[in-house]
mmCIF file of C-alpha atoms in Angstrom:
data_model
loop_
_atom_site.group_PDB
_atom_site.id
_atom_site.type_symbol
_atom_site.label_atom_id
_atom_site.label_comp_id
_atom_site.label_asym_id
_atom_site.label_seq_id
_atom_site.Cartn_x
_atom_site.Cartn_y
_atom_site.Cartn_z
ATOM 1 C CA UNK A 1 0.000 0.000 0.000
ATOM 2 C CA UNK A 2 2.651 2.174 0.945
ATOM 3 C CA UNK A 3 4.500 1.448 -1.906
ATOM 4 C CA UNK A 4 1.634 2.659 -4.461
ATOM 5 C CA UNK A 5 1.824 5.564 -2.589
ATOM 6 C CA UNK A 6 5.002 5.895 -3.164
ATOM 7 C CA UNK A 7 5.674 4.896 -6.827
ATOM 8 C CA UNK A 8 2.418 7.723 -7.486
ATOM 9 C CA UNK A 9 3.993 10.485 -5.757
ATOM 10 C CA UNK A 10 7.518 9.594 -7.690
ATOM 11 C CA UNK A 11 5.884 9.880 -10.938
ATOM 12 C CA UNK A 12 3.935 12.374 -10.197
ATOM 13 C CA UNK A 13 6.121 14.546 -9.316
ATOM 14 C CA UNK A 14 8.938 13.571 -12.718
ATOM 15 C CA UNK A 15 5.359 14.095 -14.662
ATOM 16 C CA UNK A 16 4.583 18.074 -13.719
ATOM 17 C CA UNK A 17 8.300 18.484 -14.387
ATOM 18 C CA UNK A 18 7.986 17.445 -17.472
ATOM 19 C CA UNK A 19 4.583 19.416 -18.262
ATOM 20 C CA UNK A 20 6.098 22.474 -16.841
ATOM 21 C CA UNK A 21 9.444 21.869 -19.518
ATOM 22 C CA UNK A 22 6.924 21.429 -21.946
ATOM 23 C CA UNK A 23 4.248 24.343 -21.555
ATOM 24 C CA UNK A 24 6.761 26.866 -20.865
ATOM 25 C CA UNK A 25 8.358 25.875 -24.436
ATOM 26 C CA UNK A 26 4.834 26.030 -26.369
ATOM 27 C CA UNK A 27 3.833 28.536 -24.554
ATOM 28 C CA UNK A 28 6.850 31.728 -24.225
ATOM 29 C CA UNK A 29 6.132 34.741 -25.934
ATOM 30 C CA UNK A 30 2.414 33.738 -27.128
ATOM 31 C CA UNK A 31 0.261 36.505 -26.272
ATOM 32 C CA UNK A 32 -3.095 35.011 -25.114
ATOM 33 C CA UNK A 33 -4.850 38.584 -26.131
ATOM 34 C CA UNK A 34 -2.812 40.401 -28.598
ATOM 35 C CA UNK A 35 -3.060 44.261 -27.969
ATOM 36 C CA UNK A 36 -1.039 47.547 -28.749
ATOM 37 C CA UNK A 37 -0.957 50.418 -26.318
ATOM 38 C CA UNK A 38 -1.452 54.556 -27.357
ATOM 39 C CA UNK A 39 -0.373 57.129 -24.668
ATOM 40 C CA UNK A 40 0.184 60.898 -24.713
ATOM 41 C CA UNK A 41 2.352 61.557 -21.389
ATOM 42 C CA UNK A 42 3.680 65.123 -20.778
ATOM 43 C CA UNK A 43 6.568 66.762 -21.434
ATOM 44 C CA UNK A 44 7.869 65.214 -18.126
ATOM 45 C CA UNK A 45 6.871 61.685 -19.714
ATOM 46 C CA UNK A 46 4.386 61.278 -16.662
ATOM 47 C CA UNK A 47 0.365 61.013 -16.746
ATOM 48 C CA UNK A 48 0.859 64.767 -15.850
ATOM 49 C CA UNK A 49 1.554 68.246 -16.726
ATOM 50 C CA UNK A 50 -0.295 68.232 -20.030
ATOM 51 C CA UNK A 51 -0.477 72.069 -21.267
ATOM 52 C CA UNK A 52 -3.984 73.114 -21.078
ATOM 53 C CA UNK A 53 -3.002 76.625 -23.121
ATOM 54 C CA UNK A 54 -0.425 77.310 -26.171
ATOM 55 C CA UNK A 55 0.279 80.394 -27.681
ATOM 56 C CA UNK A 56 -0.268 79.975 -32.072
ATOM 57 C CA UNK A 57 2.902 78.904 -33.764
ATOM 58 C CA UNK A 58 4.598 78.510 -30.545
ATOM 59 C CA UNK A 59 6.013 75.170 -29.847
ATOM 60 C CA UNK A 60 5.094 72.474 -27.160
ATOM 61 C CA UNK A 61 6.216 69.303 -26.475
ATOM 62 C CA UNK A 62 4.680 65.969 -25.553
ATOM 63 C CA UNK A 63 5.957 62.595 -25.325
ATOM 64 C CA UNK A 64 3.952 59.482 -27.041
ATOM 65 C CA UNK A 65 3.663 56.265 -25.581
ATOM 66 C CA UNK A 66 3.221 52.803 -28.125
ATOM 67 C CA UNK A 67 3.284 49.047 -26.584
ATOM 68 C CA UNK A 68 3.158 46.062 -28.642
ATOM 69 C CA UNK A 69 2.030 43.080 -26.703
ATOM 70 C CA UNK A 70 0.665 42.009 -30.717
ATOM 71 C CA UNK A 71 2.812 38.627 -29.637
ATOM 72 C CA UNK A 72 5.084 39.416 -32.852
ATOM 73 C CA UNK A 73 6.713 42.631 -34.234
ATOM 74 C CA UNK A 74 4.342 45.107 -35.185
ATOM 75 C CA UNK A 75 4.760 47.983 -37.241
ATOM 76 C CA UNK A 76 2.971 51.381 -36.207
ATOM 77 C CA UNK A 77 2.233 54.949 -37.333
ATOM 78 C CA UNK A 78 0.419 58.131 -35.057
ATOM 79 C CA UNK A 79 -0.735 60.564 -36.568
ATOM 80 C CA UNK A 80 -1.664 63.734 -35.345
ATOM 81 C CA UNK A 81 -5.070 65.622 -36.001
ATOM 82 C CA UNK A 82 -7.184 68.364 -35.346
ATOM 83 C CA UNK A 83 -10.738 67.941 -34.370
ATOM 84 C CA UNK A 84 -13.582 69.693 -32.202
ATOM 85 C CA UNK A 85 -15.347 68.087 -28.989
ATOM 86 C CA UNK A 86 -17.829 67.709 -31.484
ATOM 87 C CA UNK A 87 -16.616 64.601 -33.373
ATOM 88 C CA UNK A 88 -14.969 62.191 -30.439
ATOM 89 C CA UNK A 89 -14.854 58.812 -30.908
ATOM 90 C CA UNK A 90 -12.051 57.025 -30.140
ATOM 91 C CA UNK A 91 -13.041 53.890 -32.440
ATOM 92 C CA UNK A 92 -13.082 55.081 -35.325
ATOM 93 C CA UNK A 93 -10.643 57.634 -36.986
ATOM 94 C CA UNK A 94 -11.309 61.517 -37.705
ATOM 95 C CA UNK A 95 -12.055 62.526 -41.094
ATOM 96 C CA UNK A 96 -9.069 65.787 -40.832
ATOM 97 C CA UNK A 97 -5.832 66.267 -42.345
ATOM 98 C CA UNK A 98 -2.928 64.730 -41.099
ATOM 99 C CA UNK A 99 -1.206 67.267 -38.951
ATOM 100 C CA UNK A 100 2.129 64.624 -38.325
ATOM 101 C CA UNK A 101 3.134 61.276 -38.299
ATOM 102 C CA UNK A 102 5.392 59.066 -36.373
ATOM 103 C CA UNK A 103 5.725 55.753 -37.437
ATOM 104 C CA UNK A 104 7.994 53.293 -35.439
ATOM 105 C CA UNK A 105 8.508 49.325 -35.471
ATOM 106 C CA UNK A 106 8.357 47.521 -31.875
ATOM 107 C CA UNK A 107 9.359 44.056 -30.918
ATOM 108 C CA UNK A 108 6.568 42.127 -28.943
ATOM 109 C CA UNK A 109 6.193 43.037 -25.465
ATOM 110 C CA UNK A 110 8.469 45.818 -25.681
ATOM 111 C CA UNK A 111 7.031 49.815 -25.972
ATOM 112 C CA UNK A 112 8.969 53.198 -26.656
ATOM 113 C CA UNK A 113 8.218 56.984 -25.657
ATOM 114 C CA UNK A 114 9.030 59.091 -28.251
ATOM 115 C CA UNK A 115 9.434 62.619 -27.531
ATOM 116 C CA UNK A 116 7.509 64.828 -30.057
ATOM 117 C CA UNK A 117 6.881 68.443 -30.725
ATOM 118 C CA UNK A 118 3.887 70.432 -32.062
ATOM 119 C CA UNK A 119 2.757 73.737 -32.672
ATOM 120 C CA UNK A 120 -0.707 75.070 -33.762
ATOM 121 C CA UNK A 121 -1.486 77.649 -36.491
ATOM 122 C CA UNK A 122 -4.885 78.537 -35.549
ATOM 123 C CA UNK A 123 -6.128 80.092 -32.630
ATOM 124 C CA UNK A 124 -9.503 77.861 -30.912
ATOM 125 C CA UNK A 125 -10.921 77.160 -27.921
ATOM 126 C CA UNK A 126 -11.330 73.423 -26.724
ATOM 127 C CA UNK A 127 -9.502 72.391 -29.695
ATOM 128 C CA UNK A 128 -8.596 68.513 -29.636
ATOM 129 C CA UNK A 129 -5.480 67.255 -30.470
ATOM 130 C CA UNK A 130 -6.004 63.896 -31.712
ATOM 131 C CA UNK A 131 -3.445 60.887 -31.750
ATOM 132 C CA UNK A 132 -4.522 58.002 -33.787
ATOM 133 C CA UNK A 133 -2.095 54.501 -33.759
ATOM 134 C CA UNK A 134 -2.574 52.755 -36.297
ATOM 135 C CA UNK A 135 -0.949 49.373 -36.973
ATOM 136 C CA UNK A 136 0.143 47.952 -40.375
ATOM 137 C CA UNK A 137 -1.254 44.912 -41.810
ATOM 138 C CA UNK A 138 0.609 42.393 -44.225
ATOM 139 C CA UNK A 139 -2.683 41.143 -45.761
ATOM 140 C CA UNK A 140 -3.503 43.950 -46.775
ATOM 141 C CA UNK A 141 -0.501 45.781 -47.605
ATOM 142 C CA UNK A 142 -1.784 49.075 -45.831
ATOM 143 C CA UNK A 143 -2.406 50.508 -42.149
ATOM 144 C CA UNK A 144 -5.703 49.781 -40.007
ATOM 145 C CA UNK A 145 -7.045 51.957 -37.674
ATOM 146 C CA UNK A 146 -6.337 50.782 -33.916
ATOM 147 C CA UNK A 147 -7.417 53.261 -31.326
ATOM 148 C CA UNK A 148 -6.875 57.300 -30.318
ATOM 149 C CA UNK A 149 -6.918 59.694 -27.473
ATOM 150 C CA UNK A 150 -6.261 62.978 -27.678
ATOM 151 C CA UNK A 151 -5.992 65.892 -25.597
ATOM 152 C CA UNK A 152 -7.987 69.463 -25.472
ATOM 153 C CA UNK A 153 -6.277 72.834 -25.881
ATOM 154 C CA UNK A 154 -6.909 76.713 -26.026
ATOM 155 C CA UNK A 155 -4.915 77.989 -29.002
ATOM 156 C CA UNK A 156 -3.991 82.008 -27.873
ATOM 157 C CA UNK A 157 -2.423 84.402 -29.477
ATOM 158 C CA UNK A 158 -2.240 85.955 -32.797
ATOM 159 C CA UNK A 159 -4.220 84.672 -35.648
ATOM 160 C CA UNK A 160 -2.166 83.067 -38.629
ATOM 161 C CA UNK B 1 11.804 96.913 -78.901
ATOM 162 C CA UNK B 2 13.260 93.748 -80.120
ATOM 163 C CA UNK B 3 15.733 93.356 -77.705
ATOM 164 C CA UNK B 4 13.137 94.247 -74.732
ATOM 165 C CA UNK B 5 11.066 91.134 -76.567
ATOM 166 C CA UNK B 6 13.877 88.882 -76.956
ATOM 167 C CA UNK B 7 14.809 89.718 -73.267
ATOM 168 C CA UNK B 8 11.256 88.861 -72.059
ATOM 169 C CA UNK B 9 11.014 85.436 -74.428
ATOM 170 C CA UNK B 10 14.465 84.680 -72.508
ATOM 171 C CA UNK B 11 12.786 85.453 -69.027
ATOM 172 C CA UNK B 12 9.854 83.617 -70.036
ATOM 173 C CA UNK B 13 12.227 80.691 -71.061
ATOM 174 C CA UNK B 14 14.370 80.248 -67.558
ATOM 175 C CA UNK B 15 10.806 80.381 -65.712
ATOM 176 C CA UNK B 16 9.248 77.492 -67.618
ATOM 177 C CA UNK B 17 12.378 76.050 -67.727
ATOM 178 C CA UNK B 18 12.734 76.318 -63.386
ATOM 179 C CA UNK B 19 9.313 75.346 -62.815
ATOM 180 C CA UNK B 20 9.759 72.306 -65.120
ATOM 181 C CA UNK B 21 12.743 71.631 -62.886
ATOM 182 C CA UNK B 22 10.586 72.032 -59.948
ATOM 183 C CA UNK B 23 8.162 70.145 -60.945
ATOM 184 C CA UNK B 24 10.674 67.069 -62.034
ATOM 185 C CA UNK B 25 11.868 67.584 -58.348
ATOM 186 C CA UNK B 26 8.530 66.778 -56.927
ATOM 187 C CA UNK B 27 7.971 64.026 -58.592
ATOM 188 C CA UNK B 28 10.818 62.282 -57.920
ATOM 189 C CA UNK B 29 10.306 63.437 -54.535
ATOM 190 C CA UNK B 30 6.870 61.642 -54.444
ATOM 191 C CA UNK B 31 8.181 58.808 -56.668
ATOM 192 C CA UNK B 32 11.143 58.492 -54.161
ATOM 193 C CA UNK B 33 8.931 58.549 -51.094
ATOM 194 C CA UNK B 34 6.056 55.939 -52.313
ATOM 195 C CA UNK B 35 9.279 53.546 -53.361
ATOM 196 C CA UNK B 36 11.218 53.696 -50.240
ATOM 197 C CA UNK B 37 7.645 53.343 -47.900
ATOM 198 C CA UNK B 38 7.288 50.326 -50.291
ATOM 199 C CA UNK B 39 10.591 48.862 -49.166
ATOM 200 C CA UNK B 40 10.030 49.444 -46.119
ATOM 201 C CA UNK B 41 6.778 47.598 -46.009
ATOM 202 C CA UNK B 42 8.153 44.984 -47.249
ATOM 203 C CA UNK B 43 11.301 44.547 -45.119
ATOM 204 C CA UNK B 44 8.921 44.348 -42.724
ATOM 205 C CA UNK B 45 7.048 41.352 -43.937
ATOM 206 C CA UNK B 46 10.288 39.903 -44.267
ATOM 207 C CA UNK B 47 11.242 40.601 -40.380
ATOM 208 C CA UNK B 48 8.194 39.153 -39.854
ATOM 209 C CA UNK B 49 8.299 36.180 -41.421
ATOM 210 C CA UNK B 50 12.399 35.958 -39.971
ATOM 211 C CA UNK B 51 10.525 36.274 -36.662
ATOM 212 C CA UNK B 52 8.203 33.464 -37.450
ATOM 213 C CA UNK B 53 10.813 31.207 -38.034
ATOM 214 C CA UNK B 54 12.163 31.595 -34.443
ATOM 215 C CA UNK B 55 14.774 34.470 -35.949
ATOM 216 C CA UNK B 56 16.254 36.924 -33.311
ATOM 217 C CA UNK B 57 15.070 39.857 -35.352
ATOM 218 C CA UNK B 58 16.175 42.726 -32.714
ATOM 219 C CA UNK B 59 19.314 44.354 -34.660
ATOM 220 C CA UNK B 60 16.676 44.027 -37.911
ATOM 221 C CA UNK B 61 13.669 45.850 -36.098
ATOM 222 C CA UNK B 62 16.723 48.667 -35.004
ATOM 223 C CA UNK B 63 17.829 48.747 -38.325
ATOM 224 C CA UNK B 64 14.169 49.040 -39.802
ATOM 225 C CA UNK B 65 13.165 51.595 -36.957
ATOM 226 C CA UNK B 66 16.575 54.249 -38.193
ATOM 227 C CA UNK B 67 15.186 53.268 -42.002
ATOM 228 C CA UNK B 68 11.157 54.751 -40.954
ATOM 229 C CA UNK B 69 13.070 57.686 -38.963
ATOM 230 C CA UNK B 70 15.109 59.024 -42.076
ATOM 231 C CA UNK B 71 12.062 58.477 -44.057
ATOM 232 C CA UNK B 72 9.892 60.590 -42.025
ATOM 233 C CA UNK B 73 12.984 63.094 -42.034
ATOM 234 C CA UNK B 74 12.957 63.122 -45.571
ATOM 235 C CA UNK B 75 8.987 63.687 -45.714
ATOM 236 C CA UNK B 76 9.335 66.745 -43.454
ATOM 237 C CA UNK B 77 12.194 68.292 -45.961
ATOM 238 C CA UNK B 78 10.238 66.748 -48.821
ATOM 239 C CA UNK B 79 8.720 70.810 -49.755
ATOM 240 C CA UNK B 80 11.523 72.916 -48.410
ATOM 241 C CA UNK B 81 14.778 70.834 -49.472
ATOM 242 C CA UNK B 82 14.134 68.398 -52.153
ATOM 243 C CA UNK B 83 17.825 67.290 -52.513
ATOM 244 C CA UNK B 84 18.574 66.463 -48.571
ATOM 245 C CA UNK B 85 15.013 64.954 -48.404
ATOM 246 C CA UNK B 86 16.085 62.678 -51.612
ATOM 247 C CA UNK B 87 19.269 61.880 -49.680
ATOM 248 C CA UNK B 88 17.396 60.686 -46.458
ATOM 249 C CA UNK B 89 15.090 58.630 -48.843
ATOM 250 C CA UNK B 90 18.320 56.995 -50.453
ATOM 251 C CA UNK B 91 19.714 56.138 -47.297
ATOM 252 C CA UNK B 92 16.232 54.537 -46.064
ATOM 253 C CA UNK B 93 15.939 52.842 -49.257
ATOM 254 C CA UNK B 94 19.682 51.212 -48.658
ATOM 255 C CA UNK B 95 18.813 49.780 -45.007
ATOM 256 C CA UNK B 96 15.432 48.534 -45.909
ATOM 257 C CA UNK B 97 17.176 46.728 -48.897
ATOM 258 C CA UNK B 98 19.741 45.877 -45.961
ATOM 259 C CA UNK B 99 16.769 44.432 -43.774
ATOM 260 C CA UNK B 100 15.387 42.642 -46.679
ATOM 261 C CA UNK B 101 18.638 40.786 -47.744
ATOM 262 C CA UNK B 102 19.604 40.185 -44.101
ATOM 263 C CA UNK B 103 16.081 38.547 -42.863
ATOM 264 C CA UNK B 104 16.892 34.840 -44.609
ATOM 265 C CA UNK B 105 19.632 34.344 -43.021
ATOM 266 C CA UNK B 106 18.332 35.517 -39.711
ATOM 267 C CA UNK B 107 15.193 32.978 -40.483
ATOM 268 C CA UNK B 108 17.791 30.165 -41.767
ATOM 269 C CA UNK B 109 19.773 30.958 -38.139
ATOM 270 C CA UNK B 110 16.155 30.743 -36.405
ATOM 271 C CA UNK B 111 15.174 27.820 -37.400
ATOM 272 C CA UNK B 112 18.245 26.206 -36.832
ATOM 273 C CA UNK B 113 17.984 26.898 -33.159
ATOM 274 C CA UNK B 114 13.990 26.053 -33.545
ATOM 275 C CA UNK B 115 15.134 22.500 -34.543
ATOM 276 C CA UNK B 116 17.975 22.528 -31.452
ATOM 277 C CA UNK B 117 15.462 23.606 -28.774
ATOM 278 C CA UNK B 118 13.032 21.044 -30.132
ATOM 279 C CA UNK B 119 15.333 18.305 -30.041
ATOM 280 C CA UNK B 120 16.648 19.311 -26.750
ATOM 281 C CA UNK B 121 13.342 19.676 -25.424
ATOM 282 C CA UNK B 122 12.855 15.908 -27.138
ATOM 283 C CA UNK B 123 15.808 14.983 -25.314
ATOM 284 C CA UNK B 124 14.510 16.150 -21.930
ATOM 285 C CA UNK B 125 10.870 14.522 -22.092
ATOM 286 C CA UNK B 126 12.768 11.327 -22.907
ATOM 287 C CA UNK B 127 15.281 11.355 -19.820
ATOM 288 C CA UNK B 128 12.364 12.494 -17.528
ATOM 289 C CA UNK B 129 10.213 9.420 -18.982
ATOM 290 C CA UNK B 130 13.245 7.331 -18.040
ATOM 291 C CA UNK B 131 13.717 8.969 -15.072
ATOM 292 C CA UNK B 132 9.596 8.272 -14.029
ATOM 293 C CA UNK B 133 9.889 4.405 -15.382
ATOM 294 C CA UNK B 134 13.271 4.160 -12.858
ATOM 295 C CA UNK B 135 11.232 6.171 -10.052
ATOM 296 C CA UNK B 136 8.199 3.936 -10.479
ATOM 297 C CA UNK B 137 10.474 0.801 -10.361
ATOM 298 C CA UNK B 138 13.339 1.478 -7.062
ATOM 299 C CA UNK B 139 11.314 4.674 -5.200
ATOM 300 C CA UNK B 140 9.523 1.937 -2.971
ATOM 301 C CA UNK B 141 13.357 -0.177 -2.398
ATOM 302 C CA UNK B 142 14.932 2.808 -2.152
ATOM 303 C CA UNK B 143 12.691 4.299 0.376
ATOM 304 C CA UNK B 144 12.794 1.030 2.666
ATOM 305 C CA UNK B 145 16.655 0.993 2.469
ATOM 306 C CA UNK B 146 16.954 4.776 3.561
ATOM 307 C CA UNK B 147 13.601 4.065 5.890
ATOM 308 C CA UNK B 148 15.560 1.043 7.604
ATOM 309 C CA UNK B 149 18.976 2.223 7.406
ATOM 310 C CA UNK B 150 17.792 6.084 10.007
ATOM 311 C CA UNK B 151 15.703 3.665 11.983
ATOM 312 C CA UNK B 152 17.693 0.470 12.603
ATOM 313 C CA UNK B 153 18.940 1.916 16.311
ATOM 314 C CA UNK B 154 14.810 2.014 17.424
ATOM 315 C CA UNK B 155 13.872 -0.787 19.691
ATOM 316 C CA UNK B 156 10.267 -1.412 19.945
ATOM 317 C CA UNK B 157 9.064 -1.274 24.060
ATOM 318 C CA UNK B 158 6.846 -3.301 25.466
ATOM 319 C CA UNK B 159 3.501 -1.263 25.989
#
């Protein structure tokens, strides 16, 4: 009886060894829910210290933030637009001109901040400065819309 | 009179002749651009697919990242400095091409060590399976040995 016991807890224990071995092989690096990451930090890089005012033509810097947890390399562009409160929607992406774009490449599970720096022509109140990440697709040989966020601002000063 | 006429045909001449030249510029500007963000589209795919192969694509991706950078550079001096901005495009265009003609070998490399860590991992399941087929066999002797062997000095009292 004892012996059962014994031979069990033997194998047992050589058998989640060996699932362990094997899991962590199949499964390193797979990403269970693929996602990418957009953030606008500050010029401090923080969640903080966003300006709330710029004078026209003046500049001001930012910092964006892109993650790839895609589970492979993933190949990204922001762009920057101009929009009102008006048309938010952070799922699908604003019908304006494109102001700027960044476009970077990111290995999976690895993110960058990339310092950036703007500057408004047009004076406005509430004005929203959008940030749209959009990811390139193979398949399709072109980019696809992945998310945005954006920030509002009171353009003062001088008219252009 | 004539002279004033020839001198404005001549005027007339060098404008359309700088705006064709301006004109060829931007072209070649745009044609430049649309080529080199095809390369680099497709020295992606090709990291990708290096990547997919079990490929350590990290000095591609750096290489690819410093080939979108001096694109964008050369999109922001695309209107004010045509030649520097078809410079930056030429140098993006030679490190995608770089990317692209590096990424077999980086997929040949990764799935070379694909096919070691499989067969190592092969190796492993098989010594463990040995190992649980010895366990299951001399655990119990082995236990009664060590079992007898720390407890052979115990007498048993009388109750």
């Amino acid at each position: 009886m004892i012996d059962d016991d014994l031979k069990v807890a033997a194998v047992g224990v050589i058998v989640l060894i060996a699932v362990f071995n094997v899991s962590g092989y199949y499964f390193a690096n797979r990403n269970v829910e693929p996602f990418s990451e957009l953030g606008i930090l500050g010029p401090t890089q923080k969640i903080a210290d966003y300006p709330s005012s710029v004078l026209t033509g003046q500049n001001f810097s930012l910092n964006l933030y892109v993650g790839n947890h895609e589970g492979q390399v993933s190949y990204y562009q922001v762009l920057t637009k101009l929009g009102t409160s008006a048309n938010a929607n952070q799922s699908v992406p604003l019908a304006a001109p494109v102001m700027t774009s960044y476009g970077m490449v990111l290995l999976n599970n690895r993110n960058v901040t990339e310092p950036i720096t703007l500057s408004l022509d047009h004076n406005g109140t509430n004005v929203r400065l959008v940030f749209e990440l959009w990811i390139y697709e193979t398949n399709t040989t072109s980019f696809r819309f992945y998310t945005s966020d954006w920030l509002y601002l009171n353009v003062t000063g001088p008219s252009a | 009179m004539k002279i004033q006429t020839s001198h404005t045909i001549a005027a007339m001449a060098a404008a359309c002749v700088i705006a064709l030249c301006f004109v060829t510029a931007s072209s070649a500007s745009v044609q430049a651009s649309s080529q080199v963000k095809a390369q680099i589209a497709q020295a992606y795919s090709s990291v990708l697919s290096a990547e997919s192969s079990g490929g350590n694509v990290t000095a591609l991706v750096a290489k690819l990242n410093s080939a979108v950078s001096l694109m964008q550079q050369a999109d922001a001096l695309n209107a004010t400095s045509p030649a520097k901005a078809q410079s930056l495009y030429s140098q993006a265009s030679t490190l995608a091409q770089q990317v692209i003609s590096s990424a077999p070998a980086v997929a040949a490399a990764g799935r070379a060590s694909t096919f070691d860590a499989q067969a190592s991992l092969a190796v492993e399941t098989a010594v463990l399976a040995a190992l649980a087929a010895l366990a299951y066999l001399y655990v119990p002797r082995l236990f009664w040995r060590y079992w007898y062997r720390t407890h052979r000095d115990w007498r048993v009292k009388k109750q």
